[in-house]
CSV table of C-alpha atoms in Angstrom, one decimal:
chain,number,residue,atom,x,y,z
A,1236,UNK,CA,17.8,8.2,4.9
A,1237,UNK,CA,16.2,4.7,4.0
A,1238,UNK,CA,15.5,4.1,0.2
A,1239,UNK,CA,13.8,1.1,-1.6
A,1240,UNK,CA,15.1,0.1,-5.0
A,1241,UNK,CA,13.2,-2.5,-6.8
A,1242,UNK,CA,14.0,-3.6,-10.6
A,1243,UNK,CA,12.9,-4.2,-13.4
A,1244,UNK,CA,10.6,-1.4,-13.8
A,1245,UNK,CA,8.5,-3.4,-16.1
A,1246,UNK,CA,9.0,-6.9,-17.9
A,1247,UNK,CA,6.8,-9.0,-20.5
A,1248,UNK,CA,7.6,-12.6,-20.1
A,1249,UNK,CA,5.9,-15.6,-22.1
A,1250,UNK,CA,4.0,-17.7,-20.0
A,1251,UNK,CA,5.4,-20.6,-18.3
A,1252,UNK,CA,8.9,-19.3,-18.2
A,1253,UNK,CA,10.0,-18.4,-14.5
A,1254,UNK,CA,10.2,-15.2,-12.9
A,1255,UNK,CA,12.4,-13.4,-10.7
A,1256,UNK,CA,12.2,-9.8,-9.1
A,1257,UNK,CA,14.4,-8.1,-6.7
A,1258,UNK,CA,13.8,-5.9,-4.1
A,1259,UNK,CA,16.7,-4.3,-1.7
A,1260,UNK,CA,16.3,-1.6,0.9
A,1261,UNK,CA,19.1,0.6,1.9
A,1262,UNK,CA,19.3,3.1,5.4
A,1263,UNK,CA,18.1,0.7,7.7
A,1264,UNK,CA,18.5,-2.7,9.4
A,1265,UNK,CA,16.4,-6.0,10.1
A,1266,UNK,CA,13.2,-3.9,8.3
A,1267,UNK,CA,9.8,-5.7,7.4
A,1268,UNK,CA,9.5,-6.7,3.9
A,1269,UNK,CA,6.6,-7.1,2.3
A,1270,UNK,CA,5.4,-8.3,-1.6
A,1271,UNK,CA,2.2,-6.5,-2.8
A,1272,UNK,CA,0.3,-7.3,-6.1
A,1273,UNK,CA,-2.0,-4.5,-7.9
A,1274,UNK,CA,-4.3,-6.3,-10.5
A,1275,UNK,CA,-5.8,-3.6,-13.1
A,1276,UNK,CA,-8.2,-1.5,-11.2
A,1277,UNK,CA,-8.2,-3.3,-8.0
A,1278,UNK,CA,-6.3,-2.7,-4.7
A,1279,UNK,CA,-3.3,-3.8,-3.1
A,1280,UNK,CA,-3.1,-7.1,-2.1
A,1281,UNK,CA,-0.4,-8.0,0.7
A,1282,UNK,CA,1.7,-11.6,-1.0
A,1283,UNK,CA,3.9,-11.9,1.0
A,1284,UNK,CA,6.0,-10.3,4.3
A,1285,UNK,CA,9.1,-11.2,5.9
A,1286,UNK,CA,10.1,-10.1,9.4
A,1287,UNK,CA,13.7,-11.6,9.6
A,1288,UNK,CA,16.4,-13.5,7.4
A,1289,UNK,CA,14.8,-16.5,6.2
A,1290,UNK,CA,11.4,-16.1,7.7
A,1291,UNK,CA,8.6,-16.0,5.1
A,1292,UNK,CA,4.6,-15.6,5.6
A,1293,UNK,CA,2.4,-16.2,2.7
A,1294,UNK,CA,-1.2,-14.7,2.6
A,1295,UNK,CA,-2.7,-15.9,-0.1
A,1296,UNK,CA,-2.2,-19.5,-1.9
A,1297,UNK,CA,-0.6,-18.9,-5.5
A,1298,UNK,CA,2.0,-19.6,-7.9
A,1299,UNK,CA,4.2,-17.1,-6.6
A,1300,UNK,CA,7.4,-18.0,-4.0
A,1301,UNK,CA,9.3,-15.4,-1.7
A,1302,UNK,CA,12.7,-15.5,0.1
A,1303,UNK,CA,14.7,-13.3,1.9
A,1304,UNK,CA,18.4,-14.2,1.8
A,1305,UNK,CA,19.9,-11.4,3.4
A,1306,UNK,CA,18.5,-8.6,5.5
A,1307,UNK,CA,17.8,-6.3,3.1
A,1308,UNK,CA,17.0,-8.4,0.2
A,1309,UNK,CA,13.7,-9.9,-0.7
A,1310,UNK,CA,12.9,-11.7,-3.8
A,1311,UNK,CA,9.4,-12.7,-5.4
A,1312,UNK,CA,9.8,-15.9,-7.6
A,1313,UNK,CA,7.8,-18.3,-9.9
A,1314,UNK,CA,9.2,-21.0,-11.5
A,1315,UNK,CA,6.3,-20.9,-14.4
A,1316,UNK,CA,4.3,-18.0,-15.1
A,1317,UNK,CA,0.6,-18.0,-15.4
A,1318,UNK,CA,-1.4,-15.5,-17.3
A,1319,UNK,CA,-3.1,-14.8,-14.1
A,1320,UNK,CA,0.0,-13.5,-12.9
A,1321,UNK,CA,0.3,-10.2,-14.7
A,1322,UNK,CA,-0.3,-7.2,-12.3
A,1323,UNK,CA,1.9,-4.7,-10.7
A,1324,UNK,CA,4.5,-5.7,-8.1
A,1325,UNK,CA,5.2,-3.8,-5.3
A,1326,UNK,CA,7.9,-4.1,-2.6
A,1327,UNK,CA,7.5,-2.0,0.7
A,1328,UNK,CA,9.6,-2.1,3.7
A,1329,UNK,CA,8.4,-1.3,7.3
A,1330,UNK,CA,9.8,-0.5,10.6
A,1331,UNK,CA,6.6,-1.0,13.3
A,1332,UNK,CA,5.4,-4.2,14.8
A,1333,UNK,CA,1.3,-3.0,15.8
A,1334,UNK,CA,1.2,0.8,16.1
A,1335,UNK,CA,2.5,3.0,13.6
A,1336,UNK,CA,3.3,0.4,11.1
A,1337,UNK,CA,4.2,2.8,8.2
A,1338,UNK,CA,4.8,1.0,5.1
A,1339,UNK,CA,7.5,2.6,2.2
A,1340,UNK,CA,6.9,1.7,-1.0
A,1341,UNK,CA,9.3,1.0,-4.1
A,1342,UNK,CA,8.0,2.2,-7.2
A,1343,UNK,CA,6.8,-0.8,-8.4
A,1344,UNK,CA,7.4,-3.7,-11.4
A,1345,UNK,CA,4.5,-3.5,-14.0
A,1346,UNK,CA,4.8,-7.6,-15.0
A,1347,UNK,CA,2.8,-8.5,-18.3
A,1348,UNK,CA,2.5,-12.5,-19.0
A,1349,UNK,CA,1.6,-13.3,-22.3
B,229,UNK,CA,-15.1,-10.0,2.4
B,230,UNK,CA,-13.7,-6.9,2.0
B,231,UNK,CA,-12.3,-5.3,5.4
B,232,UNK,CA,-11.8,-2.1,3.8
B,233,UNK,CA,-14.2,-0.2,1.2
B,234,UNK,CA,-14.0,2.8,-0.3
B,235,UNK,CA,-16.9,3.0,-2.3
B,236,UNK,CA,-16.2,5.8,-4.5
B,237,UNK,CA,-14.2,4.9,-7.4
B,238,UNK,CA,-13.6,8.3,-8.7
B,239,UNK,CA,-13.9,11.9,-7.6
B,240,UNK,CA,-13.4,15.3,-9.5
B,241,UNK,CA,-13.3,18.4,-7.7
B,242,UNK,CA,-12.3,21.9,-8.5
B,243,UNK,CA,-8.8,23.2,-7.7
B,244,UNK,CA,-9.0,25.0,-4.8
B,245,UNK,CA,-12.4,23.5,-3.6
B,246,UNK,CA,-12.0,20.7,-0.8
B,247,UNK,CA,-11.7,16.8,-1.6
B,248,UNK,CA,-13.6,14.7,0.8
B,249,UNK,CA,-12.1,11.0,-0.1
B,250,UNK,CA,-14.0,8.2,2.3
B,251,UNK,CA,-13.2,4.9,3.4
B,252,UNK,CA,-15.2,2.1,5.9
B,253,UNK,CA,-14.2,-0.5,7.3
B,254,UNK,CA,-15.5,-3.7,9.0
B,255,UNK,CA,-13.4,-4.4,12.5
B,256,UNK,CA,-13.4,-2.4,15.8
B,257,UNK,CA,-10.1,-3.4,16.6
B,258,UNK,CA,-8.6,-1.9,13.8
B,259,UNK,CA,-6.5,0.8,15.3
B,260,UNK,CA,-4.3,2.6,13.2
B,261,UNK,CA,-5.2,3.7,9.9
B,262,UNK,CA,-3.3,5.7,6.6
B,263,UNK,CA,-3.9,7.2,3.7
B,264,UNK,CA,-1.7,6.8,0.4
B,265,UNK,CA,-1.1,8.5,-2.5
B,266,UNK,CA,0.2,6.8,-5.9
B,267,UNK,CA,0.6,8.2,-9.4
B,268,UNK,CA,0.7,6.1,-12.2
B,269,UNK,CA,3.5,3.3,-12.8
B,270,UNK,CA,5.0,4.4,-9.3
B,271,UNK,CA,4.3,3.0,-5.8
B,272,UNK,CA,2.2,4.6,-3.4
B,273,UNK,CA,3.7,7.4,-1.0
B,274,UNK,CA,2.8,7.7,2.7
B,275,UNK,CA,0.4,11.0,3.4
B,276,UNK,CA,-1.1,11.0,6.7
B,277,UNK,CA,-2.0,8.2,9.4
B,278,UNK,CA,-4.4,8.5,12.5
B,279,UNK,CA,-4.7,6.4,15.7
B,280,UNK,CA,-7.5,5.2,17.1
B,281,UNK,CA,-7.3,7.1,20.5
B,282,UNK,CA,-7.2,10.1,17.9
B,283,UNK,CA,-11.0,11.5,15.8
B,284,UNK,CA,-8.7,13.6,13.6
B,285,UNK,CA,-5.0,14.3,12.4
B,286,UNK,CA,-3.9,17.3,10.5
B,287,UNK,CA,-0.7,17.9,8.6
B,288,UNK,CA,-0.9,21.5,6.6
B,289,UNK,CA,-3.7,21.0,3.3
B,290,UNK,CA,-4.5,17.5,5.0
B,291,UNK,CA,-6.6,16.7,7.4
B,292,UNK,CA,-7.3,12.8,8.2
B,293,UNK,CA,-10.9,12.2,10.7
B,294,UNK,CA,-12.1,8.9,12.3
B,295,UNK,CA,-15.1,8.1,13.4
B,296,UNK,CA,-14.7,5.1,15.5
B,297,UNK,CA,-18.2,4.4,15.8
B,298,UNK,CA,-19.0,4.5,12.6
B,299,UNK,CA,-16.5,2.5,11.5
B,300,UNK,CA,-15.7,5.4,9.1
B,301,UNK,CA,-12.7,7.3,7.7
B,302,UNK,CA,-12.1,10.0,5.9
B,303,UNK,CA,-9.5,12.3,4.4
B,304,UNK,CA,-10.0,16.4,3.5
B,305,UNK,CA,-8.0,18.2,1.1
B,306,UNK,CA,-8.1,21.9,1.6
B,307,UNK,CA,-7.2,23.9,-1.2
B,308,UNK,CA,-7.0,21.0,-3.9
B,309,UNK,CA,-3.9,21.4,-6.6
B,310,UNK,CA,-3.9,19.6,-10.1
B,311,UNK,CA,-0.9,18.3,-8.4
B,312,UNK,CA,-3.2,16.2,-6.2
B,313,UNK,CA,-5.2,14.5,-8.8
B,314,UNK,CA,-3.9,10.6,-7.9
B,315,UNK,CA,-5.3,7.3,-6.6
B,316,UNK,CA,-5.7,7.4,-2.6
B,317,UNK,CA,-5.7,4.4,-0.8
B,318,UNK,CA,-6.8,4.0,2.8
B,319,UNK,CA,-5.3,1.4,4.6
B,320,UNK,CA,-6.0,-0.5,8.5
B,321,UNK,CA,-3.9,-1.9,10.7
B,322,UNK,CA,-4.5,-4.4,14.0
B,323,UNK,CA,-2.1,-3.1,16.8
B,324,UNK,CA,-2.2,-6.7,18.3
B,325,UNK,CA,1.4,-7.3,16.9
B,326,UNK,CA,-0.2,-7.4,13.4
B,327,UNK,CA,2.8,-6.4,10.7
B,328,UNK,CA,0.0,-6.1,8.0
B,329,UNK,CA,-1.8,-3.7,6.4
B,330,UNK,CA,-4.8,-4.3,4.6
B,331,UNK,CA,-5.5,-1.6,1.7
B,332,UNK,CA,-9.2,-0.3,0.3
B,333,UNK,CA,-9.2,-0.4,-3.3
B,334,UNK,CA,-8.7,3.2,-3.7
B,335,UNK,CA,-10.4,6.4,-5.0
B,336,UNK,CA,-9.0,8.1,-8.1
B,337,UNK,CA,-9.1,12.1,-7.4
B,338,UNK,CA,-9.2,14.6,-10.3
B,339,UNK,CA,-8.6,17.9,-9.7
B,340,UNK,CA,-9.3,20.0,-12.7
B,341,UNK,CA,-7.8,23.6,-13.4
């Protein structure tokens, strides 16, 4: 069966320092990656997705970077942290392109800048 | 603009009563669509998903209904269980080779004893 792992679980970092957080799915090959961000009461807003090695769509301008250096891996980066940038990360894999585009979530990175 | 709304931010129902959670949205050719559940501090878990040549999708105390015209979904919970009380998201999809999603901003259900 496919899992998602995604670490830390939570991390306070100062602003202005950089930021790295790792996601890696297991069970499956070539998946869709995506970054999500959860502001405090608000929805889920899509960062970033990937649909191969090395192939990175942003959605929304920001101080946040993604890559994807192997199959399974997909990192969200900033090189310096705003306070802006606190919020709740979430990595989700998928396996659909159009219909039936079922997204699995990992359980999330709660990321406090201050 | 929002794509997506569901405009109640909160719903508390009686266990054992039905939850009705609602969600809109803006663009006919939206055609797939799924509901989410998430606790706190964990990421949302899949729940049930409709397509758009589908008004309705059941799967045992869930029931998922589309109204294409309306532009209008909605999901029933039949009993409710304390154990449902969690934020529900409804999310769209494009078929046209579209690998996003795009999420309401979710209803938080409370089911109380």
């Amino acid at each position: 069966s496919q899992t998602i792992h995604q670490w830390p679980a939570t991390l306070v970092q100062p602003v202005g320092s950089p930021l790295s957080l790792e996601c890696t799915v297991e069970g499956t090959s070539n998946p869709n990656l995506y970054w999500y961000r959860q502001a405090a009461g608000r929805g889920l807003q899509l960062l970033f997705y990937s649909v191969g090695i090395g192939q990175i769509s942003s959605e929304v301008p920001q101080n946040l970077s993604a890559s994807r250096p192997q199959d399974r891996q997909f990192i969200l980066s900033s090189k310096k942290l705003l306070l802006s940038d606190s919020g709740f990360y979430l990595c989700a894999w998928g396996r659909g392109v159009g219909g039936d585009n079922i997204q699995y979530f990992g359980a999330g990175t709660r990321l406090s800048v201050l | 603009d929002q794509q997506v709304k569901q405009n109640s931010p909160s719903l508390s129902v009686q266990e054992g009563r039905i939850s009705i959670l609602n969600c809109d949205y803006t663009n006919s050719m939206f055609d797939y669509f799924l509901w989410y559940k998430k606790y706190p501090a964990e990421g949302p878990t899949f729940l049930i998903s409709i397509s758009s040549i589908k008004d309705k999708n059941e799967d045992g105390r869930f029931t998922v209904f589309l109204n294409k015209s309306a532009k209008h979904l909605s999901l029933h919970i039949v009993p409710s269980q304390p154990g449902d009380s969690a934020v529900y998201f409804c999310a769209v999809q494009r078929g046209d080779s579209s690998y996003k999603l795009i999420f309401g901003s979710g209803t938080r259900l409370l089911v109380r004893p």
